[in-house]
């Protein structure tokens, strides 16, 4: 297989976890071990990573929600409440150290999801809305 998928618990929530072995082309013989090492590195610090990923989403999406998506009949929520509303659904880890996380919108963006990707070369997180 080019990937392995399972369900695991992440901070009290059942989520999908995928090791993407062919993310950067045909997998090498050590791709499963490398992808698993990426996953373990994130898993061991999941509270820290979850906070960083939620902050990346808030950085890119909070003002957009305020300006364009918030129903005017609903109260304004602050950034911390915004970050708490998004729901982690799926984590994918690659042998090259990169990973991406999919969050549900928590009814903030009318069903659109958000993706956060990590680039191990720069150490940067990139968030975007999709759907």
mmCIF file of C-alpha atoms in Angstrom:
data_model
loop_
_atom_site.group_PDB
_atom_site.id
_atom_site.type_symbol
_atom_site.label_atom_id
_atom_site.label_comp_id
_atom_site.label_asym_id
_atom_site.label_seq_id
_atom_site.Cartn_x
_atom_site.Cartn_y
_atom_site.Cartn_z
ATOM 1 C CA UNK A 1 0.000 0.000 0.000
ATOM 2 C CA UNK A 2 0.992 3.589 -0.575
ATOM 3 C CA UNK A 3 -0.632 4.666 2.697
ATOM 4 C CA UNK A 4 -1.819 3.325 6.035
ATOM 5 C CA UNK A 5 -4.970 4.642 7.673
ATOM 6 C CA UNK A 6 -6.498 4.146 11.124
ATOM 7 C CA UNK A 7 -8.654 5.873 13.728
ATOM 8 C CA UNK A 8 -7.006 7.179 16.899
ATOM 9 C CA UNK A 9 -7.880 9.408 19.807
ATOM 10 C CA UNK A 10 -6.550 12.972 19.679
ATOM 11 C CA UNK A 11 -7.294 14.997 22.803
ATOM 12 C CA UNK A 12 -10.525 13.139 23.513
ATOM 13 C CA UNK A 13 -11.753 13.036 19.911
ATOM 14 C CA UNK A 14 -11.788 10.064 17.513
ATOM 15 C CA UNK A 15 -9.914 11.177 14.355
ATOM 16 C CA UNK A 16 -8.638 9.657 11.129
ATOM 17 C CA UNK A 17 -4.838 9.269 10.905
ATOM 18 C CA UNK A 18 -3.040 8.509 7.632
ATOM 19 C CA UNK A 19 0.605 7.764 6.885
ATOM 20 C CA UNK A 20 1.049 8.999 3.289
ATOM 21 C CA UNK A 21 3.983 6.943 2.007
ATOM 22 C CA UNK A 22 3.911 8.168 -1.604
ATOM 23 C CA UNK A 23 3.440 11.875 -0.814
ATOM 24 C CA UNK A 24 6.657 12.938 -2.558
ATOM 25 C CA UNK A 25 6.794 10.198 -5.205
ATOM 26 C CA UNK A 26 7.278 6.443 -5.017
ATOM 27 C CA UNK A 27 7.946 5.439 -1.415
ATOM 28 C CA UNK A 28 11.408 4.299 -0.451
ATOM 29 C CA UNK A 29 11.965 1.213 1.697
ATOM 30 C CA UNK A 30 12.117 3.291 4.871
ATOM 31 C CA UNK A 31 9.033 5.438 4.085
ATOM 32 C CA UNK A 32 6.783 3.730 6.667
ATOM 33 C CA UNK A 33 9.318 4.284 9.444
ATOM 34 C CA UNK A 34 9.891 7.908 8.401
ATOM 35 C CA UNK A 35 6.161 8.718 8.214
ATOM 36 C CA UNK A 36 5.623 6.993 11.558
ATOM 37 C CA UNK A 37 8.469 9.041 13.071
ATOM 38 C CA UNK A 38 6.781 12.223 11.780
ATOM 39 C CA UNK A 39 3.506 11.137 13.354
ATOM 40 C CA UNK A 40 5.111 10.239 16.683
ATOM 41 C CA UNK A 41 6.931 13.577 16.834
ATOM 42 C CA UNK A 42 3.618 15.406 16.477
ATOM 43 C CA UNK A 43 1.686 12.979 18.675
ATOM 44 C CA UNK A 44 4.134 13.314 21.552
ATOM 45 C CA UNK A 45 3.557 17.088 21.542
ATOM 46 C CA UNK A 46 -0.077 17.098 20.399
ATOM 47 C CA UNK A 47 -1.237 19.798 22.819
ATOM 48 C CA UNK A 48 1.472 22.151 21.567
ATOM 49 C CA UNK A 49 0.817 21.279 17.904
ATOM 50 C CA UNK A 50 -2.938 21.606 18.300
ATOM 51 C CA UNK A 51 -2.511 25.092 19.776
ATOM 52 C CA UNK A 52 -0.130 26.107 16.966
ATOM 53 C CA UNK A 53 -2.452 24.797 14.263
ATOM 54 C CA UNK A 54 -5.510 26.500 15.742
ATOM 55 C CA UNK A 55 -3.534 29.747 15.940
ATOM 56 C CA UNK A 56 -2.586 29.385 12.251
ATOM 57 C CA UNK A 57 -6.280 28.980 11.396
ATOM 58 C CA UNK A 58 -7.222 32.014 13.485
ATOM 59 C CA UNK A 59 -4.422 34.054 11.914
ATOM 60 C CA UNK A 60 -5.658 33.324 8.394
ATOM 61 C CA UNK A 61 -9.413 32.961 8.923
ATOM 62 C CA UNK A 62 -10.699 34.888 11.960
ATOM 63 C CA UNK A 63 -10.881 38.296 10.288
ATOM 64 C CA UNK A 64 -12.385 36.723 7.156
ATOM 65 C CA UNK A 65 -15.083 35.181 9.330
ATOM 66 C CA UNK A 66 -15.758 38.514 11.053
ATOM 67 C CA UNK A 67 -15.904 40.471 7.804
ATOM 68 C CA UNK A 68 -17.647 38.032 5.485
ATOM 69 C CA UNK A 69 -19.092 34.911 7.106
ATOM 70 C CA UNK A 70 -20.514 35.856 10.503
ATOM 71 C CA UNK A 71 -24.285 35.884 10.600
ATOM 72 C CA UNK A 72 -25.134 39.361 11.880
ATOM 73 C CA UNK A 73 -27.823 37.907 14.151
ATOM 74 C CA UNK A 74 -25.176 35.906 16.037
ATOM 75 C CA UNK A 75 -22.910 37.440 18.668
ATOM 76 C CA UNK A 76 -19.287 38.148 17.843
ATOM 77 C CA UNK A 77 -16.892 35.633 19.356
ATOM 78 C CA UNK A 78 -13.274 36.427 20.160
ATOM 79 C CA UNK A 79 -10.245 34.660 18.654
ATOM 80 C CA UNK A 80 -9.992 32.179 21.531
ATOM 81 C CA UNK A 81 -13.608 31.100 21.125
ATOM 82 C CA UNK A 82 -13.075 30.951 17.361
ATOM 83 C CA UNK A 83 -10.087 28.619 17.813
ATOM 84 C CA UNK A 84 -12.073 26.441 20.218
ATOM 85 C CA UNK A 85 -14.923 26.027 17.717
ATOM 86 C CA UNK A 86 -12.913 24.392 14.915
ATOM 87 C CA UNK A 87 -12.986 20.585 15.081
ATOM 88 C CA UNK A 88 -10.011 18.401 14.208
ATOM 89 C CA UNK A 89 -11.063 15.563 11.882
ATOM 90 C CA UNK A 90 -8.074 14.168 10.007
ATOM 91 C CA UNK A 91 -4.273 14.040 10.285
ATOM 92 C CA UNK A 92 -1.901 12.956 7.476
ATOM 93 C CA UNK A 93 1.833 12.418 7.917
ATOM 94 C CA UNK A 94 4.504 12.033 5.216
ATOM 95 C CA UNK A 95 7.981 10.491 5.251
ATOM 96 C CA UNK A 96 9.619 13.858 4.510
ATOM 97 C CA UNK A 97 8.493 15.284 7.873
ATOM 98 C CA UNK A 98 5.550 17.248 6.472
ATOM 99 C CA UNK A 99 1.989 16.798 7.650
ATOM 100 C CA UNK A 100 -1.449 18.243 7.139
ATOM 101 C CA UNK A 101 -4.411 18.487 9.451
ATOM 102 C CA UNK A 102 -8.038 18.911 8.426
ATOM 103 C CA UNK A 103 -10.430 20.774 10.700
ATOM 104 C CA UNK A 104 -14.183 21.072 10.452
ATOM 105 C CA UNK A 105 -15.485 24.620 10.644
ATOM 106 C CA UNK A 106 -17.628 24.300 13.796
ATOM 107 C CA UNK A 107 -20.507 25.995 11.893
ATOM 108 C CA UNK A 108 -18.407 29.120 11.333
ATOM 109 C CA UNK A 109 -18.032 28.893 7.536
ATOM 110 C CA UNK A 110 -21.258 27.174 6.510
ATOM 111 C CA UNK A 111 -19.681 23.739 6.205
ATOM 112 C CA UNK A 112 -16.313 24.613 4.662
ATOM 113 C CA UNK A 113 -13.270 22.930 6.144
ATOM 114 C CA UNK A 114 -9.823 24.217 6.965
ATOM 115 C CA UNK A 115 -6.488 22.617 6.276
ATOM 116 C CA UNK A 116 -3.224 23.333 8.063
ATOM 117 C CA UNK A 117 -0.001 22.105 6.453
ATOM 118 C CA UNK A 118 3.445 21.966 8.009
ATOM 119 C CA UNK A 119 6.603 22.447 5.934
ATOM 120 C CA UNK A 120 9.581 20.903 7.749
ATOM 121 C CA UNK A 121 12.090 22.842 5.634
ATOM 122 C CA UNK A 122 10.862 26.259 6.809
ATOM 123 C CA UNK A 123 9.081 25.213 9.988
ATOM 124 C CA UNK A 124 6.053 27.171 8.733
ATOM 125 C CA UNK A 125 2.380 26.335 9.086
ATOM 126 C CA UNK A 126 0.022 27.292 6.278
ATOM 127 C CA UNK A 127 -3.747 27.391 6.823
ATOM 128 C CA UNK A 128 -6.434 27.628 4.188
ATOM 129 C CA UNK A 129 -10.161 27.145 3.842
ATOM 130 C CA UNK A 130 -11.578 24.632 1.351
ATOM 131 C CA UNK A 131 -14.903 23.230 0.167
#
